[in-house]
CSV table of C-alpha atoms in Angstrom, one decimal:
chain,number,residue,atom,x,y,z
A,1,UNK,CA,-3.9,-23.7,-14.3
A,2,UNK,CA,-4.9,-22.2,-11.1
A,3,UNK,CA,-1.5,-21.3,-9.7
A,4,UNK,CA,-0.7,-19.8,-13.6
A,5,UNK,CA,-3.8,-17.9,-12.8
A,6,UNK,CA,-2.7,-16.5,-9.9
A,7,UNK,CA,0.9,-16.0,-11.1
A,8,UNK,CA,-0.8,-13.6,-13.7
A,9,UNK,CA,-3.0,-11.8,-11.1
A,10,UNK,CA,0.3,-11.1,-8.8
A,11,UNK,CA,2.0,-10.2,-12.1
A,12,UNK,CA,-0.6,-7.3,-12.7
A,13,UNK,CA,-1.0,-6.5,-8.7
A,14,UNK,CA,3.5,-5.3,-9.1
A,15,UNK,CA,3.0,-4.1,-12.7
A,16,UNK,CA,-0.2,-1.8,-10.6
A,17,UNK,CA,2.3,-1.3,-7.8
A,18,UNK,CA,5.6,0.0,-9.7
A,19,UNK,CA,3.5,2.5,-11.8
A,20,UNK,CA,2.5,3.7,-8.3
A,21,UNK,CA,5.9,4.3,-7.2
A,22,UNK,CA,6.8,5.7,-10.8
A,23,UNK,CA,4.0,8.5,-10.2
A,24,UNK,CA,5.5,9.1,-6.6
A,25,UNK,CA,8.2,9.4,-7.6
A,26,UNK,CA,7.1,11.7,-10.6
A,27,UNK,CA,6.2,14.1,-8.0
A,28,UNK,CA,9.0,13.9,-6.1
A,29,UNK,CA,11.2,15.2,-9.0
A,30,UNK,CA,8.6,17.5,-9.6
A,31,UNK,CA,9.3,19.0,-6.4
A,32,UNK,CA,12.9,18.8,-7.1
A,33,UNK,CA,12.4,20.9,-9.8
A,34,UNK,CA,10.4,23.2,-8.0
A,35,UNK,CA,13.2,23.4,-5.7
A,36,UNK,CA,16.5,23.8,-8.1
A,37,UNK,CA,13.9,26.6,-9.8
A,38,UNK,CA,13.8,28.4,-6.3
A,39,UNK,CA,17.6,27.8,-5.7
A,40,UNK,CA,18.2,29.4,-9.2
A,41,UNK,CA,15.8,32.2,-8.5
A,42,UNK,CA,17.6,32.4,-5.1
A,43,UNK,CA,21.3,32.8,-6.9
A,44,UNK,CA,19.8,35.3,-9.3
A,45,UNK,CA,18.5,37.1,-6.2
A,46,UNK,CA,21.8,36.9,-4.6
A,47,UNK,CA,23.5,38.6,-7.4
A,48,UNK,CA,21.4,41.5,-7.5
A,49,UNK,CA,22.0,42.0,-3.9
A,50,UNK,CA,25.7,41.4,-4.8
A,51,UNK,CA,25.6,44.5,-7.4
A,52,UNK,CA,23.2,46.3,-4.5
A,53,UNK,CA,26.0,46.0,-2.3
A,54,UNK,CA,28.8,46.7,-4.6
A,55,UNK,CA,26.5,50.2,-5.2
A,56,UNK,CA,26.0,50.8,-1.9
A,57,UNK,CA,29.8,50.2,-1.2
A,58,UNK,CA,30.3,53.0,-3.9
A,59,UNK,CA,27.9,55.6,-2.6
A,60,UNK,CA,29.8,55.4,0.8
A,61,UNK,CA,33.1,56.1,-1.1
A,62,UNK,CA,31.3,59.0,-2.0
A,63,UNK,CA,30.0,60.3,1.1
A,64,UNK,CA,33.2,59.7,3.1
A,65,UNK,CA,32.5,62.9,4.4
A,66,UNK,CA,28.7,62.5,5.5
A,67,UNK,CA,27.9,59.9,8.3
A,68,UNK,CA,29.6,56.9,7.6
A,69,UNK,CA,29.1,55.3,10.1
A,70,UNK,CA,24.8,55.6,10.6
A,71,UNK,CA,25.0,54.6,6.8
A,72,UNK,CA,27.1,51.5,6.9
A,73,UNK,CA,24.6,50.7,9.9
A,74,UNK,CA,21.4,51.4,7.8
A,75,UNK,CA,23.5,49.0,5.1
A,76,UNK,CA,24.1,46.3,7.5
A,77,UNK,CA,20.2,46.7,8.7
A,78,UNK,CA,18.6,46.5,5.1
A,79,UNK,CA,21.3,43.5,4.3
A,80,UNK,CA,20.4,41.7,7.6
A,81,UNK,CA,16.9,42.2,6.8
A,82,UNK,CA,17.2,41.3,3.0
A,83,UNK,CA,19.1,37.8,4.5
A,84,UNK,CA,16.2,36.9,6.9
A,85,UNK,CA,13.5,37.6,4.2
A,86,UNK,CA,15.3,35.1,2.0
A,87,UNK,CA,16.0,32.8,5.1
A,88,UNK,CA,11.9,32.4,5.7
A,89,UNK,CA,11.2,31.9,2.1
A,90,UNK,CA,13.6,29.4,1.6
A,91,UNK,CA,12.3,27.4,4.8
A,92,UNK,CA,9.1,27.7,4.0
A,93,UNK,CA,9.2,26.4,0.6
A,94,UNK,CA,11.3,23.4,1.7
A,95,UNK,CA,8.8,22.7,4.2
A,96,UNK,CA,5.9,23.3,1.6
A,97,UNK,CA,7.9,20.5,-0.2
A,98,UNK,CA,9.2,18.2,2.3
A,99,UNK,CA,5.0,18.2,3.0
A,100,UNK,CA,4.2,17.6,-0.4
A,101,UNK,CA,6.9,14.7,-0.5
A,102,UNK,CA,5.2,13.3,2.4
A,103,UNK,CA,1.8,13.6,1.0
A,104,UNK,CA,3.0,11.6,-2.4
A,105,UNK,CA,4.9,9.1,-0.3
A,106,UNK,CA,1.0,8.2,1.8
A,107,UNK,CA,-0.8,8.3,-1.2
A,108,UNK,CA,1.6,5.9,-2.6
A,109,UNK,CA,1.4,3.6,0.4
A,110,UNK,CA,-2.4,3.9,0.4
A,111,UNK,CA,-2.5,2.7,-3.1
A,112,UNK,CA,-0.3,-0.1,-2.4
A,113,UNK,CA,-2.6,-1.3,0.2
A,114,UNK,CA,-5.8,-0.8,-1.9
A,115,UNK,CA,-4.2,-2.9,-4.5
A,116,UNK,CA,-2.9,-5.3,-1.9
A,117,UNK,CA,-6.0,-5.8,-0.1
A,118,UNK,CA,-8.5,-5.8,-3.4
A,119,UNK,CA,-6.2,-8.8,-4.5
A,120,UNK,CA,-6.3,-10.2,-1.4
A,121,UNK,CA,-10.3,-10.0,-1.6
A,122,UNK,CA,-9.8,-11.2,-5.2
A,123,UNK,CA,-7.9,-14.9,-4.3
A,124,UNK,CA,-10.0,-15.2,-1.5
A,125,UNK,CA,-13.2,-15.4,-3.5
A,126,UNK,CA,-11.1,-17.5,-6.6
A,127,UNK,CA,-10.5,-20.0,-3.4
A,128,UNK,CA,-13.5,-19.9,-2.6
A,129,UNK,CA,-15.0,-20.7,-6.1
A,130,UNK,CA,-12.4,-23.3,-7.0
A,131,UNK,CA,-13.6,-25.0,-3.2
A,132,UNK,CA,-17.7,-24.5,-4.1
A,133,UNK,CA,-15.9,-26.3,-7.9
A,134,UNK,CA,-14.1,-29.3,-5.9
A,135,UNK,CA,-17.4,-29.8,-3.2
A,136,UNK,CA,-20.0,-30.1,-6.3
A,137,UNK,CA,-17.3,-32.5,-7.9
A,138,UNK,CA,-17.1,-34.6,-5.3
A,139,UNK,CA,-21.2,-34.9,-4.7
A,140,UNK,CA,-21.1,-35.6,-9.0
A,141,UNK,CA,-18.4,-38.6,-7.9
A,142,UNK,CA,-20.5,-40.0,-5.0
A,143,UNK,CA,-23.7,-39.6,-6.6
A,144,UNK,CA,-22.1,-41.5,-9.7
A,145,UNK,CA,-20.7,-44.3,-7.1
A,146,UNK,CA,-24.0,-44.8,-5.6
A,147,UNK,CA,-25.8,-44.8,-8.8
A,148,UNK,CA,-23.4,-47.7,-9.8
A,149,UNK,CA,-23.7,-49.3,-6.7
A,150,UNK,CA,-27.2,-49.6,-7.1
């Protein structure tokens, strides 16, 4: 009875344990998400800088005889510049999100060793009780030996 016991307490210690990892990883396809959201945003982002470019290239046609050249270089400039803007956002969100990832991945752990130690605690003192059981049992057994003794 005490090892079913047990059983049953370790039973409830992994059904606490996976719904840990199911909320970590909960959050990590949250951030997932968060991320195919930015790369979406990102693609619409790329078109419009696409069309920018395709307007650009259509204003030059028409200013062959202005300065190309200083506007295909202020083109190349704003393009560059438009690149490295989306460069740094994009880094910084996966970093934001590799952080968060690592965030839900301790707290997970942390749980798991809560729950690991607080059933640790909790066998120690069902060991304990089931020793304080066996030592009054056996003082009931000599006391009842001695009394027949006698």
């Amino acid at each position: 009875a005490a090892a079913l016991g047990v059983e049953r307490e370790v039973g409830e210690l992994k059904k606490r344990v996976r719904l840990t990892e199911t909320q970590a990883e909960d959050g990590l396809r949250q951030a997932a998400t968060e991320l195919a959201d930015l790369v979406r945003r990102s693609n619409g982002e790329i078109a419009v800088l696409k069309r920018t470019a395709a307007e650009a290239e259509a204003e030059l046609r028409r200013v062959r005889d202005e300065d190309v050249s200083g506007l295909e270089r202020r083109l190349t400039l704003e393009v560059a510049t438009l690149q490295r803007e989306r460069a740094d956002e994009t880094s910084a969100l996966r970093r934001r999100l590799e952080q968060e990832a690592a965030a839900a991945e301790r707290r997970r752990v942390e749980e798991v060793d809560t729950s690991e130690r607080r059933r640790a605690a909790e066998v120690a003192e069902i060991a304990r009780k089931r020793q304080d059981d066996l030592a009054s049992l056996e003082r009931s057994r000599a006391e009842e030996v001695a009394g027949l003794e006698r």
